[in-house]
Coordinates of C-alpha atoms and ligand atoms in Angstrom, one line a residue:
M127 CA -8.0 35.0 -63.1
R128 CA -10.4 34.3 -66.3
I129 CA -10.7 30.7 -66.6
I130 CA -12.3 29.1 -70.0
L131 CA -13.9 25.7 -68.8
G132 CA -14.8 23.8 -71.6
I133 CA -17.2 20.9 -70.9
G134 CA -17.2 17.2 -73.1
G135 CA -19.7 15.2 -73.9
G136 CA -20.2 12.2 -71.0
I137 CA -22.6 12.0 -67.6
A138 CA -19.2 13.7 -65.3
A139 CA -20.3 17.0 -66.5
Y140 CA -22.8 17.6 -63.9
K141 CA -19.2 17.5 -62.1
A142 CA -18.1 20.6 -63.8
A143 CA -20.8 22.6 -62.7
M144 CA -19.1 22.2 -59.0
L145 CA -15.9 23.0 -60.2
L146 CA -17.2 26.0 -61.7
R147 CA -18.2 26.9 -58.6
L148 CA -15.0 25.9 -56.7
F149 CA -13.8 28.5 -59.2
T150 CA -16.2 31.5 -58.8
E151 CA -15.8 31.4 -55.2
Q152 CA -12.0 32.1 -55.4
G153 CA -12.9 35.4 -57.4
H154 CA -12.1 33.9 -60.7
D155 CA -14.5 35.1 -63.8
V156 CA -15.5 31.6 -65.2
V157 CA -16.5 31.3 -69.1
P158 CA -18.2 27.8 -69.4
M159 CA -17.7 26.4 -73.0
P160 CA -19.9 23.3 -73.1
T161 CA -20.1 21.0 -76.1
R162 CA -22.7 20.3 -77.9
S163 CA -23.2 16.9 -76.6
A164 CA -22.4 18.1 -73.3
L165 CA -25.5 20.2 -73.4
R166 CA -27.8 16.8 -73.3
F167 CA -26.8 16.2 -70.1
V168 CA -26.2 19.5 -68.2
G169 CA -28.0 22.0 -70.3
E170 CA -27.7 25.6 -71.0
P171 CA -29.4 26.9 -68.2
T172 CA -27.1 25.9 -65.6
W173 CA -24.1 26.8 -67.2
E174 CA -25.3 30.6 -67.2
A175 CA -26.7 30.5 -63.7
L176 CA -22.9 29.5 -62.6
S177 CA -21.1 31.5 -64.2
G178 CA -23.1 34.5 -65.4
H179 CA -22.0 34.2 -69.1
P180 CA -24.1 33.5 -71.9
V181 CA -23.5 30.0 -73.3
N182 CA -22.2 29.6 -77.1
T183 CA -20.8 26.2 -78.9
S184 CA -20.4 27.0 -82.2
V185 CA -18.2 29.7 -84.3
F186 CA -21.0 30.7 -86.3
E187 CA -22.7 32.6 -83.2
D188 CA -21.6 35.6 -81.7
V189 CA -19.4 35.7 -85.4
E190 CA -18.6 40.0 -85.0
S191 CA -16.4 39.6 -82.3
V192 CA -14.6 36.3 -83.6
N193 CA -15.6 34.9 -80.6
H194 CA -13.1 32.0 -79.9
V195 CA -10.2 34.2 -81.1
R196 CA -11.7 36.6 -78.1
Q197 CA -12.0 34.2 -75.5
A198 CA -8.5 32.7 -76.5
E199 CA -6.9 36.2 -75.5
R200 CA -8.3 37.1 -72.8
A201 CA -8.5 33.8 -70.8
D202 CA -5.4 32.9 -68.2
L203 CA -6.8 29.5 -68.2
V204 CA -8.8 26.8 -69.3
V205 CA -9.6 23.9 -68.1
V206 CA -11.2 20.7 -69.6
A207 CA -13.6 18.4 -67.6
P208 CA -14.7 15.9 -68.4
A209 CA -12.3 15.9 -71.7
T210 CA -13.9 13.1 -73.9
A211 CA -12.5 10.3 -75.6
D212 CA -13.0 12.6 -79.1
L213 CA -12.3 15.6 -77.7
M214 CA -8.8 14.9 -77.0
A215 CA -8.7 13.5 -80.2
R216 CA -10.1 15.8 -81.9
V217 CA -7.5 18.2 -80.3
V218 CA -4.3 15.9 -81.0
G219 CA -5.4 16.2 -84.5
G220 CA -5.3 20.2 -84.6
R221 CA -9.3 20.1 -85.6
A222 CA -11.2 23.2 -84.6
D223 CA -15.2 22.2 -85.4
D224 CA -16.6 23.6 -82.3
L225 CA -16.1 26.8 -80.8
L226 CA -14.2 24.6 -78.0
S227 CA -12.0 23.0 -79.7
A228 CA -11.0 26.3 -81.4
T229 CA -10.4 28.3 -78.9
I230 CA -8.4 25.9 -77.3
L231 CA -6.4 25.8 -81.1
T232 CA -6.2 29.1 -80.4
A233 CA -4.8 30.1 -76.4
T234 CA -1.8 30.7 -75.7
C235 CA -1.9 30.1 -71.9
P236 CA -2.2 26.8 -70.2
V237 CA -4.2 24.1 -71.1
V238 CA -5.9 20.9 -68.9
F239 CA -7.2 18.2 -69.5
A240 CA -9.4 16.1 -66.7
P241 CA -10.1 12.9 -68.7
A242 CA -13.4 10.8 -68.3
M243 CA -14.5 7.9 -70.0
H244 CA -14.5 3.8 -70.0
T245 CA -11.7 1.8 -68.3
Q246 CA -11.1 0.6 -72.1
M247 CA -11.9 3.7 -74.3
W248 CA -8.8 4.7 -71.4
E249 CA -6.9 1.7 -72.2
N250 CA -7.4 1.7 -76.0
P251 CA -4.0 2.5 -77.7
A252 CA -5.9 5.6 -79.3
T253 CA -6.1 7.3 -76.7
R254 CA -3.1 6.6 -74.8
R255 CA -1.4 7.4 -78.0
N256 CA -3.6 10.9 -77.7
V257 CA -2.9 11.6 -74.1
A258 CA 1.1 11.2 -75.1
Q259 CA 0.6 13.3 -78.0
L260 CA -1.2 16.3 -75.8
R261 CA 1.5 15.7 -73.0
E262 CA 4.5 16.1 -75.1
D263 CA 2.5 19.3 -76.6
G264 CA 2.1 21.1 -73.3
Y265 CA -1.1 19.9 -72.2
T266 CA -1.4 18.9 -68.2
V267 CA -3.8 15.7 -68.9
I268 CA -4.3 14.5 -65.2
D269 CA -4.8 11.1 -64.8
P270 CA -8.3 10.0 -64.4
A271 CA -9.5 8.1 -60.5
V272 CA -10.0 4.9 -60.3
G273 CA -13.7 4.0 -58.9
R274 CA -17.1 3.1 -59.8
L275 CA -18.4 4.0 -63.6
T276 CA -21.9 5.3 -64.8
G277 CA -23.0 1.6 -65.3
H278 CA -22.2 -0.7 -62.9
D279 CA -18.4 -1.2 -63.9
S280 CA -15.0 0.2 -62.6
G281 CA -11.9 0.7 -63.0
A282 CA -9.9 4.3 -63.8
G283 CA -11.5 6.4 -66.0
R284 CA -13.6 8.4 -63.2
L285 CA -12.9 12.3 -63.1
P286 CA -10.9 13.2 -60.5
D287 CA -12.9 14.7 -57.3
P288 CA -13.4 18.7 -58.3
R289 CA -11.4 19.9 -55.6
E290 CA -8.4 17.9 -57.1
I291 CA -8.8 19.3 -61.0
Y292 CA -9.4 22.5 -59.4
R293 CA -6.0 22.0 -57.5
R294 CA -3.8 20.7 -60.4
A295 CA -5.5 23.1 -62.8
L296 CA -4.4 26.8 -60.5
A297 CA -1.1 24.6 -59.8
A298 CA -1.0 24.5 -63.7
A299 CA -1.6 27.6 -64.1
S300 CA 1.1 29.3 -61.6
S301 CA 3.4 27.1 -62.5
A302 CA 3.1 27.4 -66.5
G303 CA 6.8 29.4 -68.0
A304 CA 5.9 33.0 -66.4
A305 CA 8.4 34.8 -67.6
L306 CA 10.1 36.2 -64.1
P307 CA 10.9 40.1 -63.2
D308 CA 14.4 40.6 -62.7
L309 CA 14.3 42.9 -59.5
T310 CA 18.1 43.9 -59.9
G311 CA 18.6 47.2 -58.3
C312 CA 15.2 46.7 -56.1
R313 CA 15.3 47.1 -52.2
L314 CA 12.8 45.0 -50.5
V315 CA 12.1 44.6 -46.2
V316 CA 10.7 40.8 -45.7
T317 CA 9.6 40.2 -42.5
A318 CA 9.1 36.4 -41.3
G319 CA 7.9 34.4 -38.3
G320 CA 6.0 34.7 -35.1
T321 CA 6.6 37.2 -32.6
R322 CA 7.2 36.5 -28.8
E323 CA 5.9 38.8 -26.0
A324 CA 7.4 38.4 -22.9
L325 CA 5.3 37.7 -19.6
D326 CA 8.8 37.1 -17.3
P327 CA 12.6 35.8 -18.1
V328 CA 11.3 32.8 -19.2
R329 CA 7.6 32.4 -20.6
Y330 CA 6.5 34.1 -23.4
L331 CA 2.9 34.6 -25.5
G332 CA 3.6 33.3 -29.2
N333 CA 2.3 31.7 -31.7
R334 CA 2.5 28.8 -34.3
S335 CA 3.9 30.9 -37.4
S336 CA 6.4 28.6 -38.7
G337 CA 7.8 31.0 -40.7
K338 CA 8.7 29.3 -43.8
Q339 CA 6.0 31.5 -46.7
G340 CA 8.3 34.9 -45.3
I341 CA 11.2 32.9 -45.5
A342 CA 10.9 31.8 -48.9
I343 CA 9.6 35.7 -50.1
A344 CA 12.9 36.7 -49.3
Q345 CA 14.9 34.3 -50.9
A346 CA 12.6 34.0 -53.9
A347 CA 13.6 37.9 -54.0
A348 CA 16.7 37.9 -53.3
D349 CA 17.0 35.2 -56.6
L350 CA 16.0 37.3 -59.1
G351 CA 18.5 40.0 -57.6
A352 CA 16.2 42.2 -55.0
S353 CA 18.2 43.8 -52.2
V354 CA 16.4 42.2 -49.3
E355 CA 16.8 42.9 -45.6
L356 CA 14.8 40.2 -43.8
I357 CA 13.5 40.8 -40.6
L358 CA 13.0 37.5 -38.5
A359 CA 10.7 36.7 -35.7
H360 CA 10.7 33.1 -34.2
T361 CA 10.7 30.4 -36.7
E362 CA 10.6 26.3 -36.8
V363 CA 12.9 25.8 -39.7
S364 CA 16.4 27.2 -39.7
A365 CA 16.8 30.6 -40.4
P366 CA 18.8 31.4 -44.0
E367 CA 22.3 32.1 -44.4
G368 CA 22.5 35.5 -45.2
S369 CA 24.4 36.9 -48.5
E370 CA 25.4 40.1 -50.1
K371 CA 21.9 40.5 -51.6
L372 CA 19.7 38.9 -48.2
R373 CA 20.6 40.7 -44.4
I374 CA 18.8 39.1 -41.9
R375 CA 18.0 40.6 -38.9
R376 CA 16.7 39.3 -35.9
V377 CA 14.1 40.3 -34.0
S378 CA 11.6 38.9 -31.1
S379 CA 8.7 40.8 -30.0
A380 CA 6.1 43.3 -31.8
L381 CA 8.3 46.6 -30.9
E382 CA 11.1 45.6 -31.7
L383 CA 9.7 44.1 -34.9
E384 CA 8.0 48.0 -35.8
N385 CA 11.8 49.6 -34.5
A386 CA 13.3 47.4 -37.3
V387 CA 11.2 47.7 -39.8
G388 CA 11.3 51.7 -38.6
E389 CA 14.7 51.5 -38.7
A390 CA 15.3 49.5 -42.3
L391 CA 12.8 52.1 -44.0
G392 CA 15.5 54.9 -43.0
D393 CA 14.7 58.2 -45.0
G394 CA 11.8 56.3 -46.6
R395 CA 13.4 57.2 -50.0
S396 CA 15.3 54.1 -50.9
V397 CA 12.7 51.0 -50.4
D398 CA 10.7 49.4 -52.8
G399 CA 8.6 47.6 -51.2
V400 CA 7.7 46.1 -47.6
I401 CA 6.4 42.6 -47.6
M402 CA 4.6 41.9 -43.9
T403 CA 5.0 38.2 -43.4
A404 CA 5.2 38.2 -40.4
A405 CA 2.4 36.4 -37.4
V406 CA 2.8 40.5 -35.2
A407 CA 1.1 40.1 -31.6
D408 CA -1.9 42.2 -31.6
F409 CA -1.4 42.1 -27.9
R410 CA 1.2 42.1 -25.2
P411 CA 2.0 41.0 -21.1
R412 CA 1.0 45.1 -19.5
S413 CA 4.2 44.3 -17.9
V414 CA 7.1 42.5 -17.8
A415 CA 8.0 40.6 -14.5
V416 CA 11.8 41.2 -13.8
S417 CA 12.3 37.2 -12.7
K418 CA 10.2 34.6 -13.3
I419 CA 6.5 34.2 -11.6
K420 CA 6.1 32.0 -8.6
K421 CA 3.3 30.7 -7.9
D422 CA 2.6 30.1 -4.1
P423 CA 2.1 26.8 -2.6
S424 CA 0.1 28.0 0.2
A425 CA -3.2 29.3 -2.1
D426 CA -5.1 27.5 -5.4
D427 CA -5.0 31.0 -7.1
A428 CA -3.3 32.4 -10.9
P429 CA -2.5 35.6 -11.6
T430 CA -4.0 37.2 -14.6
L431 CA -2.4 38.7 -17.2
E432 CA -3.0 42.0 -18.0
L433 CA -2.7 42.9 -21.7
V434 CA -2.0 46.0 -24.0
R435 CA -2.7 46.1 -27.6
N436 CA 0.6 46.3 -29.8
P437 CA 1.4 48.7 -32.7
D438 CA -0.3 47.4 -35.6
I439 CA 3.2 48.1 -37.7
L440 CA 1.5 47.6 -41.4
R441 CA -1.3 50.1 -40.5
G442 CA 1.4 52.1 -39.4
L443 CA 3.4 51.7 -42.6
V444 CA 0.2 53.0 -44.9
E445 CA -0.7 56.1 -42.5
A446 CA 3.3 57.0 -43.2
K447 CA 2.6 56.5 -46.3
S448 CA -0.1 58.2 -46.8
R449 CA 1.6 61.3 -45.0
G450 CA 4.5 61.1 -48.1
E451 CA 7.5 59.7 -45.6
H452 CA 7.4 56.6 -47.3
G453 CA 7.0 55.7 -50.9
A454 CA 6.9 51.4 -50.9
F455 CA 4.6 49.2 -52.0
L456 CA 3.2 47.5 -49.1
V457 CA 1.6 43.9 -48.9
G458 CA -0.2 42.2 -46.6
F459 CA -1.1 39.0 -44.9
A460 CA -4.1 37.8 -43.4
A461 CA -4.9 33.5 -42.8
E462 CA -9.1 33.2 -43.3
T463 CA -11.5 30.4 -43.4
G464 CA -14.5 30.6 -45.3
S465 CA -17.7 31.4 -43.3
E466 CA -21.4 30.2 -45.1
D467 CA -21.8 34.6 -45.6
H468 CA -18.6 35.1 -46.7
T469 CA -16.0 33.8 -48.9
V470 CA -12.0 33.8 -48.3
A471 CA -11.8 36.6 -51.9
E472 CA -14.6 38.2 -49.8
L473 CA -12.7 38.5 -46.7
G474 CA -10.0 39.4 -48.0
E475 CA -11.2 42.1 -50.3
S476 CA -12.6 43.4 -47.0
K477 CA -9.3 43.2 -45.5
L478 CA -7.5 44.4 -47.6
V479 CA -9.8 47.5 -47.8
S480 CA -10.0 48.4 -44.2
K481 CA -5.5 47.5 -44.1
G482 CA -5.6 50.0 -46.9
A483 CA -2.2 47.8 -47.9
D484 CA -1.4 48.2 -51.7
M485 CA -1.7 44.4 -52.1
L486 CA -2.9 41.6 -49.5
V487 CA -2.6 37.8 -49.7
V488 CA -4.7 36.0 -48.3
N489 CA -3.8 32.6 -47.0
E490 CA -6.8 30.2 -46.7
V491 CA -6.9 28.1 -43.8
G492 CA -8.8 25.1 -42.3
T493 CA -9.0 23.3 -45.3
D494 CA -8.4 20.5 -47.5
L495 CA -6.8 22.5 -50.0
V496 CA -3.7 23.5 -48.3
F497 CA -1.5 19.8 -48.6
G498 CA 1.3 20.0 -45.7
Q499 CA 3.4 22.0 -44.5
D500 CA 5.3 23.2 -48.2
Q501 CA 2.0 23.6 -49.7
T502 CA 0.0 26.5 -49.5
A503 CA -3.5 27.7 -51.1
A504 CA -3.8 31.7 -51.7
T505 CA -5.0 34.3 -53.2
I506 CA -3.1 37.4 -53.9
L507 CA -5.5 40.8 -54.4
V508 CA -4.1 43.8 -55.6
R509 CA -5.9 46.9 -55.5
E510 CA -6.1 48.7 -59.5
A511 CA -7.4 51.5 -59.6
E512 CA -11.5 51.3 -58.6
E513 CA -11.4 47.7 -58.9
I514 CA -9.6 44.7 -56.8
R515 CA -7.9 42.0 -59.0
S516 CA -7.3 38.2 -57.8
E517 CA -5.3 35.3 -58.2
A518 CA -5.5 32.4 -56.8
V519 CA -2.0 30.7 -56.5
V520 CA -2.0 26.6 -55.2
G521 CA 1.2 25.0 -55.1
T522 CA 4.6 25.3 -52.7
K523 CA 5.1 28.6 -50.9
I524 CA 8.5 29.1 -53.2
D525 CA 5.3 29.0 -55.7
L526 CA 3.4 31.6 -54.0
A527 CA 6.8 33.6 -53.8
R528 CA 7.9 34.0 -57.3
R529 CA 4.1 34.1 -58.4
L530 CA 4.4 37.2 -55.2
M531 CA 7.7 39.1 -56.8
T532 CA 6.0 39.0 -60.2
R533 CA 3.0 40.6 -59.2
V534 CA 4.9 43.4 -56.5
A535 CA 7.6 43.5 -59.2
S536 CA 4.6 44.9 -62.3
H537 CA 3.1 47.2 -59.7
L538 CA 7.0 48.6 -59.4
N539 CA 6.9 48.5 -63.3
I540 CA 9.5 46.4 -63.1
G541 CA 10.3 44.2 -67.0
S542 CA 10.4 40.7 -67.2
R543 CA 13.9 38.8 -68.0
T544 CA 13.8 35.7 -70.1
A545 CA 14.1 33.3 -67.8
R546 CA 11.4 31.2 -66.9
G547 CA 10.1 29.6 -64.1
Ligands
CTP758 N1 0.1 43.2 -38.6 C1 1.1 44.3 -37.9 N2 1.0 44.7 -37.2 C2 0.3 43.8 -35.9 C3 -0.6 42.7 -36.6 C4 -0.2 42.2 -37.8 O1 1.6 44.5 -38.8 N3 -0.3 43.8 -34.8 C5 0.2 42.2 -39.8 C6 0.5 41.4 -40.1 O2 2.4 41.2 -40.6 C7 -0.1 40.8 -41.6 C8 -1.2 41.7 -41.6 O3 -1.0 42.7 -40.3 O4 0.2 41.3 -42.7 C9 -2.7 41.0 -40.7 O5 -3.6 41.5 -40.3 P1 -4.6 40.8 -39.3 O6 -5.6 42.2 -39.6 O7 -4.0 41.1 -38.1 O8 -4.5 39.7 -39.5 P2 -5.2 39.1 -38.7 O9 -4.2 38.1 -37.4 O10 -5.6 38.1 -40.2 O11 -6.5 39.5 -38.3 P3 -8.0 38.9 -37.6 O12 -7.5 38.3 -36.7 O13 -7.7 40.7 -37.0 O14 -8.9 39.1 -39.0

């Protein structure tokens, strides 16, 4: 995503540098746009070094490119942090007297303000009116945090934690009235849940996949008109009801799942996409005991499990596609934590390349960006010609399902309908 980061002239400007890093670490291209007074708090070199973009403050710089129009047209999101009382007042008044205000006036993408100021300024009726007007005009204004302010005072007016701004900004971008695709006539296969590999009639090797994300994808696709076959392994949640648009086939092990995907693809000509959300076990016991494995009461030893590799179903689909056996668009899922050397986006990109899928959804796990079971933080990575494009989505699993369907539809060349979500 291309993000314009507007920085107002307040002491909290230094926190915007951390916000910029959060965005770039997730693979976003950030164009910093400080106001002239913001540069008195944090100078140009910081913004330029962190973003890799030159800094302009006036519409009279870089005039030949009509910079404010060019920047606004190319942006997917504008985030203003800190948003000062003066900057918000100027936007409410429709002013365009510097590059940032002119860009905001031109932008048609979501614009998010994260205000920061002293409590008296935040509570002043003029600021209250301006914030209410901004919200009425369709902008997102995040309420400031309560806490220590610049001096010895404390109260409402503190810039929220950059992670909170990050989360709210991406949520605004992903739910911002995007046109939803009409998937009527489209056939999709979605796998969900976790496989179980039997050890004996009562025991198995399994995983913690809840199945929620895959079910949300299958339902979102069916709601948008697609005919969906949901191949459902084990879930923590109850399975959705089947319908004319949503057929459900239950499976247990990786081999059963592979077989079901193969059957759903049939002759391979009629399925448009396969979305592999299922958590498939990479290994299974070499043999399954026909009766319950018993312990020997006279001995302390324990049996050793011998495992064999399960097929990599997604890789098999990629190979079959390259042999021309089907033409389905292939989407994989991966769970990653960033490391010291690699961001989640980088790990995802190398997995997209090594798996050979057309698209990969990388779930960021193990950070406080994932709130609760229904929330998710993910990056959709897609191959476009020689490039890998990325889009971060923070929101509910349904938000991610809808974004994913929109991206899949655009790659299947399916147009949008006018419904807004
Ligand atoms: N997958 C599959 N068959 C398997 C294992 C995984 O089709 N035997 C699919 C999953 O459905 C998912 C993707 O491959 O779409 C996940 O890829 P994988 O590399 O197995 O993911 P991780 O578990 O993240 O891998 P690793 O632990 O090796 O990083």
